[in-house]
Amino acid sequence: NSGAAAARNFGMQASRGKYIVFLDPDDLIPFEHLSVLYQVAETAGADVVAAGVRMFFQTPEDGCDFVWGKAPFLLPQALTDRINYFMPEQHIQIAPWGKIYRKSFLDQHHMMFCHTRIAEDVHFHYQCVLAAPCYVVLPEILYDYRVRQGSSQRTVGDLRTEQYAEAFVRSLESFTAWMQQEPAFA
């Protein structure tokens, strides 16, 4: 019972498959979720494939869709272009769910979640964005994220700003340390 980061890290280390997918226990995925992500990863040789997300409170029909484009696309190769892509007008969901990850890519770059109770996704997300030679983004909604009061995954507005800021800074510090050790960025 050490939180999402510890559970995800344990799961990644114990896994033996070719790919890793994260799913929160109260969320929903359409029937074709895994097959679409897998087929795109295999066809494109992608290290990460991200899909659109629907956030909902009671039923997916009442949700709000977040789609990152009108057609599948690759993140640019140039590091500065990738960073610019994540400016406020254009971004990809930071959370690990709604994506498929090639396990060998995660292992090669020693990707792990930062051990904080909140904002642990920031560190992992930016590692993947910056290190993945092939990162594909799909326009299809392939993940239904349930937003509920009292869950461990609360919105920033529900958290005390100071708590979130401290966790965010710890996550970025961990990410900066990773970048200094990563051969591609050293």
Short mmCIF file of C-alpha atoms in Angstrom, two decimals:
data_model
loop_
_atom_site.label_atom_id
_atom_site.label_comp_id
_atom_site.label_asym_id
_atom_site.label_seq_id
_atom_site.Cartn_x
_atom_site.Cartn_y
_atom_site.Cartn_z
CA ASN A 1 0.00 0.00 0.00
CA SER A 2 2.75 2.43 -0.99
CA GLY A 3 0.88 4.34 -3.69
CA ALA A 4 0.56 4.27 -7.46
CA ALA A 5 4.24 4.93 -8.22
CA ALA A 6 5.48 1.98 -6.15
CA ALA A 7 2.82 -0.34 -7.58
CA ARG A 8 3.59 0.67 -11.17
CA ASN A 9 7.36 0.33 -10.65
CA PHE A 10 6.89 -3.13 -9.13
CA GLY A 11 4.64 -4.16 -12.01
CA MET A 12 7.11 -2.93 -14.64
CA GLN A 13 9.99 -4.80 -13.00
CA ALA A 14 7.99 -8.02 -12.68
CA SER A 15 6.55 -7.93 -16.21
CA ARG A 16 7.92 -10.23 -18.89
CA GLY A 17 5.84 -9.17 -21.90
CA LYS A 18 6.87 -7.11 -24.90
CA TYR A 19 4.61 -4.18 -23.96
CA ILE A 20 3.30 -2.51 -20.82
CA VAL A 21 -0.12 -0.87 -20.44
CA PHE A 22 -1.45 0.88 -17.34
CA LEU A 23 -5.10 0.83 -16.33
CA ASP A 24 -6.55 2.45 -13.21
CA PRO A 25 -9.00 0.11 -11.46
CA ASP A 26 -12.04 2.41 -11.76
CA ASP A 27 -11.53 3.37 -15.42
CA LEU A 28 -12.95 1.81 -18.56
CA ILE A 29 -11.43 0.82 -21.87
CA PRO A 30 -13.25 -0.02 -25.10
CA PHE A 31 -13.00 -3.56 -26.39
CA GLU A 32 -10.47 -2.59 -29.09
CA HIS A 33 -8.17 -0.62 -26.74
CA LEU A 34 -5.29 -3.12 -26.54
CA SER A 35 -5.51 -4.38 -30.12
CA VAL A 36 -5.39 -0.87 -31.62
CA LEU A 37 -2.47 0.25 -29.46
CA TYR A 38 -0.60 -3.01 -30.11
CA GLN A 39 -1.15 -2.92 -33.88
CA VAL A 40 0.08 0.68 -34.14
CA ALA A 41 3.12 -0.05 -31.95
CA GLU A 42 4.04 -3.07 -34.07
CA THR A 43 3.40 -1.38 -37.44
CA ALA A 44 5.23 1.84 -36.59
CA GLY A 45 7.94 0.24 -34.45
CA ALA A 46 6.84 2.71 -31.76
CA ASP A 47 8.25 2.88 -28.26
CA VAL A 48 5.12 4.66 -27.01
CA VAL A 49 1.64 4.98 -28.53
CA ALA A 50 -0.79 7.43 -26.91
CA ALA A 51 -4.52 7.60 -27.61
CA GLY A 52 -7.25 10.12 -26.91
CA VAL A 53 -9.02 10.12 -23.54
CA ARG A 54 -12.59 10.69 -22.34
CA MET A 55 -12.89 12.02 -18.78
CA PHE A 56 -16.24 11.33 -17.11
CA PHE A 57 -17.96 11.48 -13.72
CA GLN A 58 -20.84 8.98 -13.85
CA THR A 59 -21.02 7.52 -17.35
CA PRO A 60 -18.70 7.87 -20.36
CA GLU A 61 -21.61 9.42 -22.32
CA ASP A 62 -21.49 12.42 -19.96
CA GLY A 63 -17.75 12.84 -20.47
CA CYS A 64 -15.43 15.35 -22.04
CA ASP A 65 -13.15 14.15 -24.86
CA PHE A 66 -9.48 15.02 -25.14
CA VAL A 67 -8.17 14.26 -28.62
CA TRP A 68 -4.65 15.26 -29.61
CA GLY A 69 -5.13 15.62 -33.38
CA LYS A 70 -7.26 14.62 -36.35
CA ALA A 71 -4.90 11.94 -37.65
CA PRO A 72 -2.14 9.75 -36.20
CA PHE A 73 1.21 11.50 -36.01
CA LEU A 74 4.74 11.00 -34.76
CA LEU A 75 6.33 13.37 -32.28
CA PRO A 76 9.12 15.32 -33.98
CA GLN A 77 12.65 13.96 -33.71
CA ALA A 78 14.32 17.24 -32.71
CA LEU A 79 14.35 17.69 -28.94
CA THR A 80 13.44 21.40 -29.07
CA ASP A 81 10.48 20.62 -31.34
CA ARG A 82 9.25 17.97 -28.90
CA ILE A 83 9.49 20.39 -25.99
CA ASN A 84 7.65 23.06 -27.99
CA TYR A 85 4.91 20.56 -28.77
CA PHE A 86 4.01 20.43 -25.09
CA MET A 87 3.24 24.14 -24.80
CA PRO A 88 -0.29 24.90 -23.45
CA GLU A 89 -2.07 24.82 -26.81
CA GLN A 90 -0.81 21.33 -27.69
CA HIS A 91 -0.16 18.56 -25.21
CA ILE A 92 -0.57 14.87 -24.49
CA GLN A 93 -2.07 13.51 -21.27
CA ILE A 94 0.71 13.20 -18.68
CA ALA A 95 -0.89 10.15 -17.03
CA PRO A 96 0.53 6.74 -18.02
CA TRP A 97 -2.87 5.24 -18.87
CA GLY A 98 -4.25 5.40 -22.40
CA LYS A 99 -0.85 4.44 -23.78
CA ILE A 100 1.22 1.38 -24.62
CA TYR A 101 4.96 1.26 -23.88
CA ARG A 102 7.58 -1.05 -25.36
CA LYS A 103 9.12 -2.77 -22.32
CA SER A 104 12.62 -2.94 -23.83
CA PHE A 105 12.53 0.86 -24.28
CA LEU A 106 11.52 1.39 -20.64
CA ASP A 107 14.22 -1.03 -19.44
CA GLN A 108 16.93 0.46 -21.66
CA HIS A 109 16.35 3.94 -20.22
CA HIS A 110 15.71 2.77 -16.63
CA MET A 111 12.30 4.45 -16.66
CA MET A 112 10.60 4.53 -13.27
CA PHE A 113 7.91 6.55 -11.54
CA CYS A 114 9.03 9.15 -9.00
CA HIS A 115 8.12 8.09 -5.44
CA THR A 116 5.70 10.86 -4.55
CA ARG A 117 2.03 10.46 -3.64
CA ILE A 118 0.98 13.03 -6.25
CA ALA A 119 2.56 14.27 -9.51
CA GLU A 120 4.47 10.97 -9.88
CA ASP A 121 3.40 10.82 -13.52
CA VAL A 122 5.31 13.99 -14.49
CA HIS A 123 8.77 12.41 -14.20
CA PHE A 124 7.82 9.24 -16.10
CA HIS A 125 5.93 11.10 -18.83
CA TYR A 126 8.76 13.47 -19.70
CA GLN A 127 11.32 10.68 -19.67
CA CYS A 128 9.24 8.90 -22.31
CA VAL A 129 8.58 12.03 -24.37
CA LEU A 130 12.24 12.97 -24.56
CA ALA A 131 13.81 9.52 -24.93
CA ALA A 132 11.42 7.65 -27.26
CA PRO A 133 12.80 7.52 -30.81
CA CYS A 134 9.28 6.74 -32.04
CA TYR A 135 6.30 8.18 -30.13
CA VAL A 136 2.97 7.92 -31.96
CA VAL A 137 -0.13 9.91 -31.02
CA LEU A 138 -3.58 8.67 -32.12
CA PRO A 139 -6.78 10.70 -32.43
CA GLU A 140 -9.07 7.83 -31.36
CA ILE A 141 -10.64 7.86 -27.89
CA LEU A 142 -9.36 4.60 -26.41
CA TYR A 143 -9.53 5.28 -22.69
CA ASP A 144 -12.33 6.40 -20.38
CA TYR A 145 -10.93 8.03 -17.24
CA ARG A 146 -13.33 8.15 -14.30
CA VAL A 147 -13.13 11.32 -12.21
CA ARG A 148 -14.55 10.78 -8.74
CA GLN A 149 -14.45 12.64 -5.48
CA GLY A 150 -12.33 11.03 -2.80
CA SER A 151 -10.14 9.01 -5.17
CA SER A 152 -6.37 8.91 -4.83
CA GLN A 153 -6.14 10.55 -8.25
CA ARG A 154 -7.45 14.02 -7.50
CA THR A 155 -7.36 17.06 -9.72
CA VAL A 156 -4.94 19.89 -8.99
CA GLY A 157 -7.90 22.05 -7.93
CA ASP A 158 -8.73 19.54 -5.18
CA LEU A 159 -5.21 19.57 -3.76
CA ARG A 160 -3.62 22.19 -1.62
CA THR A 161 -1.49 24.18 -4.06
CA GLU A 162 1.56 23.93 -1.81
CA GLN A 163 1.36 20.10 -1.64
CA TYR A 164 1.06 19.77 -5.39
CA ALA A 165 3.87 22.27 -6.02
CA GLU A 166 6.20 20.39 -3.65
CA ALA A 167 5.43 17.03 -5.28
CA PHE A 168 5.80 18.53 -8.75
CA VAL A 169 9.21 19.99 -7.86
CA ARG A 170 10.38 16.63 -6.43
CA SER A 171 9.25 14.92 -9.60
CA LEU A 172 11.09 17.44 -11.78
CA GLU A 173 14.22 17.10 -9.63
CA SER A 174 14.09 13.34 -10.13
CA PHE A 175 13.59 13.87 -13.86
CA THR A 176 16.58 16.26 -14.02
CA ALA A 177 18.78 13.68 -12.26
CA TRP A 178 17.63 11.05 -14.78
CA MET A 179 18.51 13.36 -17.70
CA GLN A 180 22.03 13.85 -16.33
CA GLN A 181 22.52 10.06 -16.19
CA GLU A 182 20.86 9.30 -19.54
CA PRO A 183 23.56 8.91 -22.26
CA ALA A 184 21.42 10.67 -24.88
CA PHE A 185 21.31 13.86 -22.79
CA ALA A 186 24.65 13.78 -20.94
#
